[in-house]
Coordinates of C-alpha atoms and ligand atoms in Angstrom, one line a residue:
M1 CA 6.8 0.7 29.3
S2 CA 10.4 -0.9 29.8
D3 CA 13.7 -1.0 28.4
P4 CA 13.8 -3.5 25.9
K5 CA 16.4 -5.9 25.0
T6 CA 19.2 -4.1 22.9
E7 CA 19.5 -7.3 20.9
A8 CA 17.2 -8.6 18.8
D9 CA 17.2 -11.8 16.0
V10 CA 14.6 -10.2 14.2
I11 CA 14.3 -6.9 12.5
V12 CA 11.6 -5.0 10.9
V13 CA 12.2 -1.2 9.2
S14 CA 10.2 0.5 8.0
N15 CA 9.5 4.2 7.3
R16 CA 7.2 4.3 10.0
L17 CA 7.1 2.1 13.5
P18 CA 3.9 0.7 13.6
V19 CA 2.2 2.6 16.4
D20 CA 0.2 5.7 16.5
H21 CA -0.2 8.5 18.8
D22 CA -3.2 8.0 21.0
E23 CA -3.8 9.9 24.1
N24 CA -6.7 7.8 25.1
A25 CA -4.6 4.4 24.9
E26 CA -2.6 2.8 27.6
G27 CA 1.0 4.0 27.2
G28 CA -0.4 6.5 24.7
W29 CA 0.8 4.5 21.9
R30 CA -2.1 2.7 19.6
R31 CA -1.3 -0.1 17.2
S32 CA -1.2 1.1 14.3
P33 CA -4.6 -0.8 11.5
G34 CA -3.3 -2.5 8.4
G35 CA -1.9 -6.2 7.3
L36 CA 1.3 -5.5 8.1
V37 CA 1.8 -5.3 11.4
S38 CA -0.8 -7.5 11.9
A39 CA 1.3 -10.2 10.2
L40 CA 5.0 -8.9 11.3
E41 CA 3.4 -8.4 15.3
P42 CA 2.9 -12.5 16.0
V43 CA 6.5 -12.6 14.5
L44 CA 8.6 -10.5 16.5
Q45 CA 6.7 -11.5 19.5
K46 CA 7.7 -14.8 19.4
T47 CA 11.2 -13.8 18.2
G48 CA 12.1 -11.1 21.0
G49 CA 12.5 -9.0 17.7
A50 CA 12.4 -4.7 17.2
W51 CA 10.9 -3.1 14.8
V52 CA 12.6 0.2 13.8
G53 CA 10.6 3.4 12.7
W54 CA 9.6 7.3 12.8
P55 CA 7.0 7.8 15.3
G56 CA 5.2 10.4 12.4
T57 CA 5.7 13.0 14.2
A58 CA 8.2 16.0 13.3
G59 CA 11.5 16.4 16.6
L60 CA 9.9 13.9 18.3
E61 CA 12.1 12.0 19.9
L62 CA 12.2 9.1 21.9
D63 CA 14.3 6.2 24.1
P64 CA 13.2 2.9 22.6
F65 CA 9.8 0.9 24.2
E66 CA 8.2 -2.0 24.5
F67 CA 4.7 -2.6 23.0
D68 CA 2.7 -5.8 22.6
G69 CA 6.2 -7.6 23.4
M70 CA 7.7 -6.3 19.8
A71 CA 10.6 -3.1 21.1
L72 CA 9.8 -0.9 19.4
V73 CA 13.0 2.0 18.1
P74 CA 12.5 5.0 17.2
V75 CA 14.6 7.0 14.2
T76 CA 14.1 10.7 15.5
L77 CA 12.6 12.6 12.2
S78 CA 13.5 16.7 12.2
A79 CA 10.5 19.2 10.4
D80 CA 12.9 19.6 7.7
D81 CA 13.7 15.8 6.7
V82 CA 10.2 15.2 6.9
E83 CA 9.8 18.4 4.7
L84 CA 12.4 16.9 2.0
Y85 CA 13.0 13.2 2.7
Y86 CA 9.6 12.3 3.2
E87 CA 7.3 14.7 1.9
G88 CA 10.0 15.8 -0.9
F89 CA 11.9 13.0 -2.5
S90 CA 10.0 10.0 -0.8
N91 CA 6.2 11.3 -2.1
D92 CA 7.5 13.3 -4.7
T93 CA 9.9 12.0 -6.0
I94 CA 9.7 8.4 -6.4
W95 CA 6.2 8.4 -5.6
P96 CA 5.1 9.6 -9.1
L97 CA 7.9 8.5 -10.7
Y98 CA 7.3 4.5 -9.6
H99 CA 4.0 4.9 -10.4
D100 CA 5.2 6.1 -13.9
V101 CA 4.8 9.5 -13.8
I102 CA 1.2 10.2 -13.5
S103 CA 2.2 13.4 -12.2
P104 CA 4.9 14.9 -12.9
P105 CA 7.8 13.7 -10.4
A106 CA 10.4 16.5 -9.3
Y107 CA 14.3 16.2 -9.3
H108 CA 15.7 18.2 -6.6
R109 CA 19.3 17.6 -5.0
E110 CA 18.7 18.6 -1.5
W111 CA 15.5 15.9 -1.2
W112 CA 18.3 13.5 -2.8
E113 CA 21.0 14.6 0.0
A114 CA 17.9 14.8 3.0
Y115 CA 17.1 10.8 1.7
V116 CA 20.9 9.7 2.0
R117 CA 21.2 11.4 5.0
V118 CA 18.1 9.7 6.7
N119 CA 18.6 6.3 5.2
E120 CA 21.7 6.3 6.7
R121 CA 20.3 7.7 10.5
F122 CA 17.3 3.8 10.0
A123 CA 20.8 1.6 8.6
R124 CA 22.5 2.9 11.9
A125 CA 19.5 2.4 14.2
A126 CA 19.5 -1.4 12.7
A127 CA 22.8 -1.7 13.4
S128 CA 22.7 -0.9 16.6
V129 CA 20.0 -3.7 17.5
A130 CA 20.9 -6.4 15.3
A131 CA 21.9 -9.4 17.1
P132 CA 24.7 -11.2 15.2
G133 CA 23.7 -12.8 11.9
A134 CA 20.2 -11.3 12.9
L135 CA 17.4 -11.3 9.7
V136 CA 17.1 -7.5 9.1
W137 CA 13.6 -7.1 6.9
V138 CA 13.5 -2.8 5.4
Q139 CA 10.2 -2.3 4.1
D140 CA 9.3 -0.3 0.8
Y141 CA 10.5 3.0 -1.5
Q142 CA 11.6 5.5 2.0
L143 CA 14.5 3.5 2.7
Q144 CA 15.9 2.2 -0.5
L145 CA 19.5 2.6 0.4
V146 CA 19.1 0.9 3.8
P147 CA 20.0 -2.3 2.3
R148 CA 23.7 -1.4 1.1
M149 CA 24.0 1.1 4.3
L150 CA 23.4 -1.7 6.5
R151 CA 25.4 -4.6 5.0
E152 CA 28.4 -1.8 5.1
L153 CA 27.9 -1.1 9.0
R154 CA 27.1 -5.2 9.4
P155 CA 28.1 -7.3 7.0
D156 CA 26.8 -10.8 9.3
V157 CA 23.4 -9.5 9.2
V158 CA 21.2 -11.2 6.5
I159 CA 19.2 -8.3 4.9
G160 CA 15.5 -8.6 3.4
Y161 CA 14.3 -5.3 1.3
F162 CA 10.1 -5.6 0.5
H163 CA 8.6 -2.6 -2.1
H164 CA 5.5 -2.5 -1.9
I165 CA 4.6 0.2 -4.5
P166 CA 5.2 -1.0 -8.5
F167 CA 8.9 -0.8 -9.9
P168 CA 8.8 1.4 -13.5
A169 CA 9.8 -0.1 -16.4
Y170 CA 13.2 0.8 -17.4
G171 CA 12.4 3.9 -20.2
L172 CA 10.6 5.3 -17.0
Y173 CA 13.7 4.6 -14.1
A174 CA 16.4 5.6 -16.3
Q175 CA 15.0 9.5 -15.6
L176 CA 16.0 9.3 -12.1
P177 CA 19.4 11.4 -11.5
W178 CA 20.2 8.8 -8.8
R179 CA 19.4 6.3 -10.5
K180 CA 22.7 4.0 -10.2
Q181 CA 22.8 4.4 -6.6
V182 CA 18.8 3.6 -6.1
L183 CA 19.9 0.2 -7.3
A184 CA 23.1 -0.4 -5.4
G185 CA 21.1 0.3 -2.0
L186 CA 19.1 -2.4 -2.7
L187 CA 21.2 -4.9 -4.0
G188 CA 22.8 -4.4 -0.5
A189 CA 19.8 -6.9 0.2
D190 CA 20.0 -10.5 -0.2
V191 CA 16.9 -11.1 -0.9
I192 CA 14.4 -8.0 -2.8
G193 CA 10.9 -8.7 -2.8
F194 CA 8.3 -7.1 -5.3
Q195 CA 4.9 -7.3 -5.6
R196 CA 4.6 -8.9 -9.2
V197 CA 6.3 -10.4 -11.2
Q198 CA 6.8 -7.9 -14.0
D199 CA 7.7 -5.5 -11.0
A200 CA 11.1 -7.7 -10.7
G201 CA 11.5 -8.0 -14.0
N202 CA 11.7 -4.4 -14.6
F203 CA 14.6 -4.4 -12.3
T204 CA 16.5 -6.8 -13.0
N205 CA 16.5 -5.0 -15.9
A206 CA 17.7 -2.3 -14.9
V207 CA 20.4 -3.6 -13.0
R208 CA 21.8 -4.9 -16.3
R209 CA 21.3 -1.6 -18.4
Q210 CA 22.7 0.7 -15.6
L211 CA 25.1 -1.4 -13.7
G212 CA 25.9 -4.6 -16.5
L213 CA 25.5 -7.1 -13.5
E214 CA 24.5 -10.3 -15.0
T215 CA 21.6 -11.6 -14.0
K216 CA 19.3 -14.8 -14.2
A217 CA 16.2 -15.4 -13.7
G218 CA 15.9 -13.3 -10.4
A219 CA 19.2 -14.0 -9.2
I220 CA 22.1 -11.0 -9.9
R221 CA 25.8 -11.7 -9.6
V222 CA 26.7 -8.8 -7.0
T223 CA 30.4 -8.3 -7.1
A224 CA 31.4 -6.1 -3.9
E225 CA 34.2 -3.4 -3.5
D226 CA 36.7 -5.9 -1.7
G227 CA 36.3 -8.2 -5.1
S228 CA 33.9 -10.7 -3.2
V229 CA 31.0 -12.0 -4.9
R230 CA 27.6 -12.8 -3.5
T231 CA 23.8 -13.1 -5.3
A232 CA 21.0 -11.5 -4.2
V233 CA 17.8 -12.2 -5.7
A234 CA 14.1 -10.8 -6.5
R235 CA 11.3 -12.3 -7.0
A236 CA 7.7 -11.3 -6.3
Y237 CA 5.8 -12.0 -3.6
P238 CA 2.8 -10.1 -3.6
I239 CA 1.1 -8.9 -0.5
S240 CA -2.0 -10.0 1.4
I241 CA -4.2 -8.8 4.3
D242 CA -5.5 -10.7 7.5
T243 CA -7.9 -12.4 5.5
E244 CA -8.9 -14.0 9.1
A245 CA -10.1 -11.2 10.5
Y246 CA -12.2 -9.3 8.4
D247 CA -14.1 -13.2 7.6
E248 CA -14.6 -12.6 11.4
L249 CA -16.1 -9.2 11.7
A250 CA -18.0 -9.7 8.9
R251 CA -20.1 -12.2 10.5
R252 CA -20.9 -10.5 13.3
P253 CA -23.8 -9.6 13.5
E254 CA -23.8 -6.1 15.0
V255 CA -21.9 -5.2 12.0
Q256 CA -24.1 -7.1 9.9
A257 CA -27.0 -4.6 11.5
R258 CA -24.3 -1.9 11.1
A259 CA -25.0 -2.8 6.6
K260 CA -28.2 -2.6 7.1
E261 CA -27.8 0.5 9.0
I262 CA -26.1 2.4 6.0
R263 CA -28.5 1.6 3.1
E264 CA -30.8 2.7 5.5
S265 CA -29.5 6.2 6.0
L266 CA -28.6 6.1 2.2
G267 CA -32.3 5.7 1.7
D268 CA -32.4 2.2 0.6
P269 CA -31.6 2.7 -2.8
Q270 CA -30.9 -0.2 -4.8
T271 CA -27.4 0.0 -5.1
V272 CA -24.8 0.6 -3.3
L273 CA -21.5 1.4 -5.3
F274 CA -18.5 1.9 -3.0
G275 CA -14.8 3.3 -3.5
V276 CA -12.1 3.7 -0.8
D277 CA -8.8 4.9 -1.3
R278 CA -6.4 7.7 0.1
L279 CA -6.6 10.4 -1.9
D280 CA -4.0 10.0 -3.9
Y281 CA -4.0 10.7 -8.4
T282 CA -2.9 6.7 -8.6
K283 CA -6.2 6.0 -7.3
G284 CA -7.7 7.0 -11.1
I285 CA -10.8 8.5 -8.2
G286 CA -11.9 11.0 -11.4
H287 CA -11.6 8.4 -14.0
R288 CA -14.2 6.9 -11.9
L289 CA -15.9 9.6 -11.5
K290 CA -16.7 11.2 -14.8
A291 CA -18.0 7.5 -15.9
Y292 CA -20.3 7.6 -13.1
G293 CA -21.3 11.2 -14.2
E294 CA -22.2 10.5 -17.8
L295 CA -24.1 7.6 -16.0
L296 CA -26.3 9.8 -14.7
E297 CA -26.5 12.4 -16.8
E298 CA -27.1 9.2 -20.0
N299 CA -29.7 8.0 -17.9
R300 CA -28.1 5.0 -17.2
L301 CA -28.7 5.4 -14.3
E302 CA -30.8 8.1 -11.3
V303 CA -30.1 8.8 -8.4
E304 CA -33.2 7.8 -7.1
D305 CA -32.0 4.0 -7.5
V306 CA -28.0 3.9 -6.8
T307 CA -26.0 5.7 -4.5
L308 CA -22.3 6.0 -4.7
V309 CA -20.3 6.1 -1.2
Q310 CA -17.0 7.4 -2.1
V311 CA -14.3 7.5 1.3
A312 CA -11.1 9.3 0.7
S313 CA -8.8 8.9 3.5
P314 CA -7.0 11.8 4.0
S315 CA -3.3 11.9 3.2
R316 CA 0.7 13.3 2.1
E317 CA -1.8 17.0 2.6
R318 CA 1.0 19.3 2.3
V319 CA 2.4 18.2 -0.8
A320 CA 1.4 20.3 -3.7
A321 CA 0.1 17.3 -6.1
Y322 CA -2.1 16.0 -2.7
M323 CA -3.7 19.9 -2.3
Q324 CA -4.4 19.7 -6.0
L325 CA -6.1 16.5 -6.5
R326 CA -8.0 17.1 -3.4
D327 CA -9.5 20.5 -4.9
E328 CA -10.0 18.8 -8.5
I329 CA -12.1 15.6 -6.6
E330 CA -13.8 18.4 -4.3
L331 CA -15.2 20.7 -7.5
T332 CA -16.2 17.3 -9.5
V333 CA -17.9 15.6 -6.4
G334 CA -19.9 19.5 -5.9
R335 CA -20.7 19.7 -9.7
I336 CA -22.2 15.7 -10.0
N337 CA -24.6 16.5 -6.7
G338 CA -25.5 19.8 -7.8
D339 CA -26.4 18.3 -11.1
Y340 CA -28.3 15.6 -10.1
D341 CA -28.8 15.3 -6.2
T342 CA -32.6 16.0 -5.5
V343 CA -34.0 16.2 -2.2
G344 CA -34.5 12.9 -1.2
H345 CA -31.5 11.4 -2.4
T346 CA -27.4 12.3 -3.2
A347 CA -25.5 11.5 -5.8
I348 CA -22.4 10.7 -4.0
R349 CA -21.6 10.7 -0.5
Y350 CA -18.5 11.6 -0.1
L351 CA -16.2 11.1 2.9
H352 CA -12.8 12.8 3.8
H353 CA -11.9 10.2 6.5
S354 CA -10.6 7.4 7.4
Y355 CA -12.6 4.7 9.2
P356 CA -12.1 2.0 12.0
R357 CA -11.8 -1.8 10.7
E358 CA -15.3 -2.7 11.7
E359 CA -17.1 0.7 10.4
M360 CA -15.3 -0.8 7.0
V361 CA -16.7 -3.9 6.6
A362 CA -19.8 -2.6 7.5
L363 CA -19.2 -0.5 4.3
Y364 CA -18.0 -3.5 2.4
L365 CA -21.2 -5.6 3.2
A366 CA -23.7 -2.3 2.3
A367 CA -22.1 -2.3 -1.1
D368 CA -23.2 -4.0 -4.3
V369 CA -20.5 -3.3 -6.1
M370 CA -16.9 -2.5 -5.1
L371 CA -15.0 0.1 -7.6
V372 CA -10.9 0.2 -7.9
T373 CA -9.9 2.0 -10.5
A374 CA -6.4 2.8 -9.8
L375 CA -4.3 3.9 -12.9
R376 CA -1.0 2.5 -10.9
D377 CA -1.4 0.3 -7.7
G378 CA 1.6 -1.5 -6.3
M379 CA -1.1 -4.6 -5.3
N380 CA -4.4 -2.2 -3.6
L381 CA -5.7 -4.4 -0.4
V382 CA -9.4 -2.7 -0.5
A383 CA -9.8 -5.0 -3.2
K384 CA -8.6 -8.0 -0.9
E385 CA -10.6 -6.5 1.7
Y386 CA -13.4 -6.5 0.1
V387 CA -13.5 -10.1 -1.2
A388 CA -12.4 -11.2 2.1
S389 CA -15.8 -9.1 3.6
R390 CA -18.1 -10.7 2.0
V391 CA -18.9 -13.9 3.8
D392 CA -22.4 -13.7 1.5
S393 CA -20.5 -14.2 -1.4
R394 CA -22.4 -11.2 -2.7
G395 CA -21.3 -8.2 -4.4
V396 CA -19.3 -7.8 -7.4
L397 CA -15.6 -5.9 -7.6
V398 CA -14.8 -3.9 -10.7
L399 CA -10.4 -4.3 -10.5
S400 CA -8.5 -2.1 -12.5
E401 CA -5.9 -4.2 -14.7
F402 CA -3.0 -1.9 -13.8
T403 CA -2.9 -3.4 -9.6
G404 CA -1.3 -6.0 -9.0
A405 CA -4.3 -7.6 -7.4
A406 CA -5.2 -7.7 -11.2
D407 CA -2.7 -11.1 -11.1
E408 CA -4.6 -12.9 -8.8
L409 CA -7.9 -12.2 -8.4
S410 CA -9.2 -12.9 -11.9
Q411 CA -12.9 -13.5 -11.6
A412 CA -13.3 -9.4 -10.6
V413 CA -14.7 -7.7 -13.2
K414 CA -11.4 -6.1 -14.9
V415 CA -11.1 -2.7 -16.0
N416 CA -8.8 0.2 -17.8
P417 CA -9.9 3.2 -16.2
H418 CA -8.5 5.0 -18.6
D419 CA -11.1 3.9 -21.2
I420 CA -14.3 5.7 -20.1
D421 CA -16.5 4.1 -22.1
G422 CA -15.3 0.3 -21.0
L423 CA -15.9 1.5 -17.5
K424 CA -18.9 2.9 -17.8
D425 CA -19.8 -0.9 -19.6
A426 CA -18.2 -2.1 -16.8
I427 CA -20.0 -1.0 -14.0
M428 CA -23.1 -1.4 -15.2
T429 CA -22.5 -5.4 -15.8
A430 CA -21.5 -5.3 -12.3
I431 CA -25.0 -3.4 -11.0
D432 CA -27.1 -6.1 -13.9
M433 CA -24.8 -9.1 -12.8
Q434 CA -27.2 -11.6 -11.1
P435 CA -26.8 -13.5 -8.1
A436 CA -25.9 -17.0 -8.9
E437 CA -22.8 -15.0 -11.5
Q438 CA -21.9 -12.7 -8.1
A439 CA -21.8 -16.2 -6.0
R440 CA -19.9 -17.9 -8.3
R441 CA -16.9 -15.5 -9.0
M442 CA -17.0 -14.1 -5.4
R443 CA -16.5 -17.9 -4.1
A444 CA -13.4 -18.3 -6.3
L445 CA -12.0 -14.5 -5.4
R446 CA -12.6 -15.8 -1.8
R447 CA -11.0 -19.1 -2.3
R448 CA -8.3 -16.9 -2.8
V449 CA -8.3 -14.6 -0.5
R450 CA -8.1 -17.2 2.1
E451 CA -5.2 -19.3 0.7
R452 CA -3.2 -16.1 0.4
D453 CA -3.5 -14.0 3.5
V454 CA -1.0 -12.1 4.9
A455 CA 1.2 -14.3 7.5
D456 CA 1.2 -16.8 4.3
W457 CA 3.2 -13.9 2.5
S458 CA 5.5 -13.0 5.3
R459 CA 5.9 -17.2 6.0
R460 CA 7.5 -17.4 2.4
F461 CA 10.1 -14.3 2.5
L462 CA 11.1 -15.6 5.8
A463 CA 11.6 -18.4 4.9
D464 CA 13.8 -17.4 2.3
L465 CA 15.4 -15.0 4.3
H466 CA 16.3 -17.7 6.7
A467 CA 17.7 -20.1 3.7
V468 CA 19.8 -17.6 3.0
R469 CA 21.5 -18.0 6.3
G470 CA 21.3 -21.2 6.2
D471 CA 18.9 -22.4 8.6
D472 CA 16.9 -25.6 8.3
A473 CA 13.6 -25.5 7.2
Ligands
LIG1 C1 1.8 3.5 0.8 C2 2.8 3.1 0.7 C3 3.0 2.9 2.3 C4 3.0 4.3 3.2 C5 1.3 4.3 2.9 C6 0.7 5.4 3.8 O1 0.7 2.4 1.1 O2 3.5 1.5 0.2 O3 4.6 2.8 2.6 O4 3.5 3.9 4.3 O5 1.0 3.8 1.6 O6 1.6 6.4 3.3 P1 2.2 8.0 4.3 O7 3.0 8.6 3.4 O8 0.4 7.9 5.1 O9 3.1 6.4 5.5

């Protein structure tokens, strides 16, 4: 590891750095899994760019270091910051509020103060490494105040912000005691990106009603304190995945052999249903289990013929709503298995782990039906990963209409997860779907996910930032 350049022309700012601690890895860090990292890493490598973020451990103080051709600029969070800014305001105020109050948001002034303080720290870190006129791209709801703070520190830079989660309807957003400050924070950006057209619309609506600003087709006239006027643009840039990487893994003989082995170890049921989610109340895991349990109860499904594999990866485990969710889900899984398992067959294979990408692709290949039943989801990349992995054009995607992905993946079997009878019928439709119909739909889905991958997403966003700076196309 060596010291990075202190001046970068392209800077990404996100709550987490794109690396995870790993004692066995060279230098002690390994690249985080996920599409965002794979899309942005090449851009930063090419431009000698920097990534500003939290290294993921409370109290850890680190100097900037180089990793894989990127300069990583760590921001320290104390144990208090983690509790008040990350677990509190980010994940117990903004997260539930922006996901349509599926869980009640908590509003605490102390959390807000920590959010302001930590956002300031991120803004200062970004300001300190930005070359004159740099492009700075801020990511997600943990950092909504950074665009404005950064603009005040560095009026010369071009600022983008991308919101990975939903932006709620005005009637809900209006609950937020700091609703004006958050909007003003975001309006510090030149380009404000959302997953769906509807999210961008909800944002401009809130800006009109709370701040009384003029908006026209996503363009917002922002007047600064000194009276100068600039335009911020809010629009949709639906995020995607590294499609090619999933496709390539799914074609590997060893991954296909692993898929076969997974089915065998489940007792070779006729049908494997699959769900994989962070263990989060937005994902509708309980609704999925309820529908499945009723199908078993009504003998529309038999435990000898079907198994549901549910991967629930651990997430935000110190936040009370997540602890409660875990208890509820594990109680339900235990009940369903207790009622329907036989010595040789299990109704639900529940796995509270996360898995490397190879294993995920093998699981996708082993699954006849993929269940995505989120009650609200900015995009849902699992739906896209499943499609990208089905190189055999088989398998059926059951997809909640409350995900951003539903706007794009029109050939999926769409469901309203709140309608348990409708969800049960959709699961049966998927199980009974003929191979020719599966292939017809899957090919159309695959075309979409191939054409719009995450590299395309970042190109589009960065092209708009370059245009703000006046660079040649
Ligand atoms: C969502 C958010 C991300 C976040 C991720 C994992 O996808 O949009 O910003 O990083 O969840 O959550 P965590 O709290 O572990 O960072």
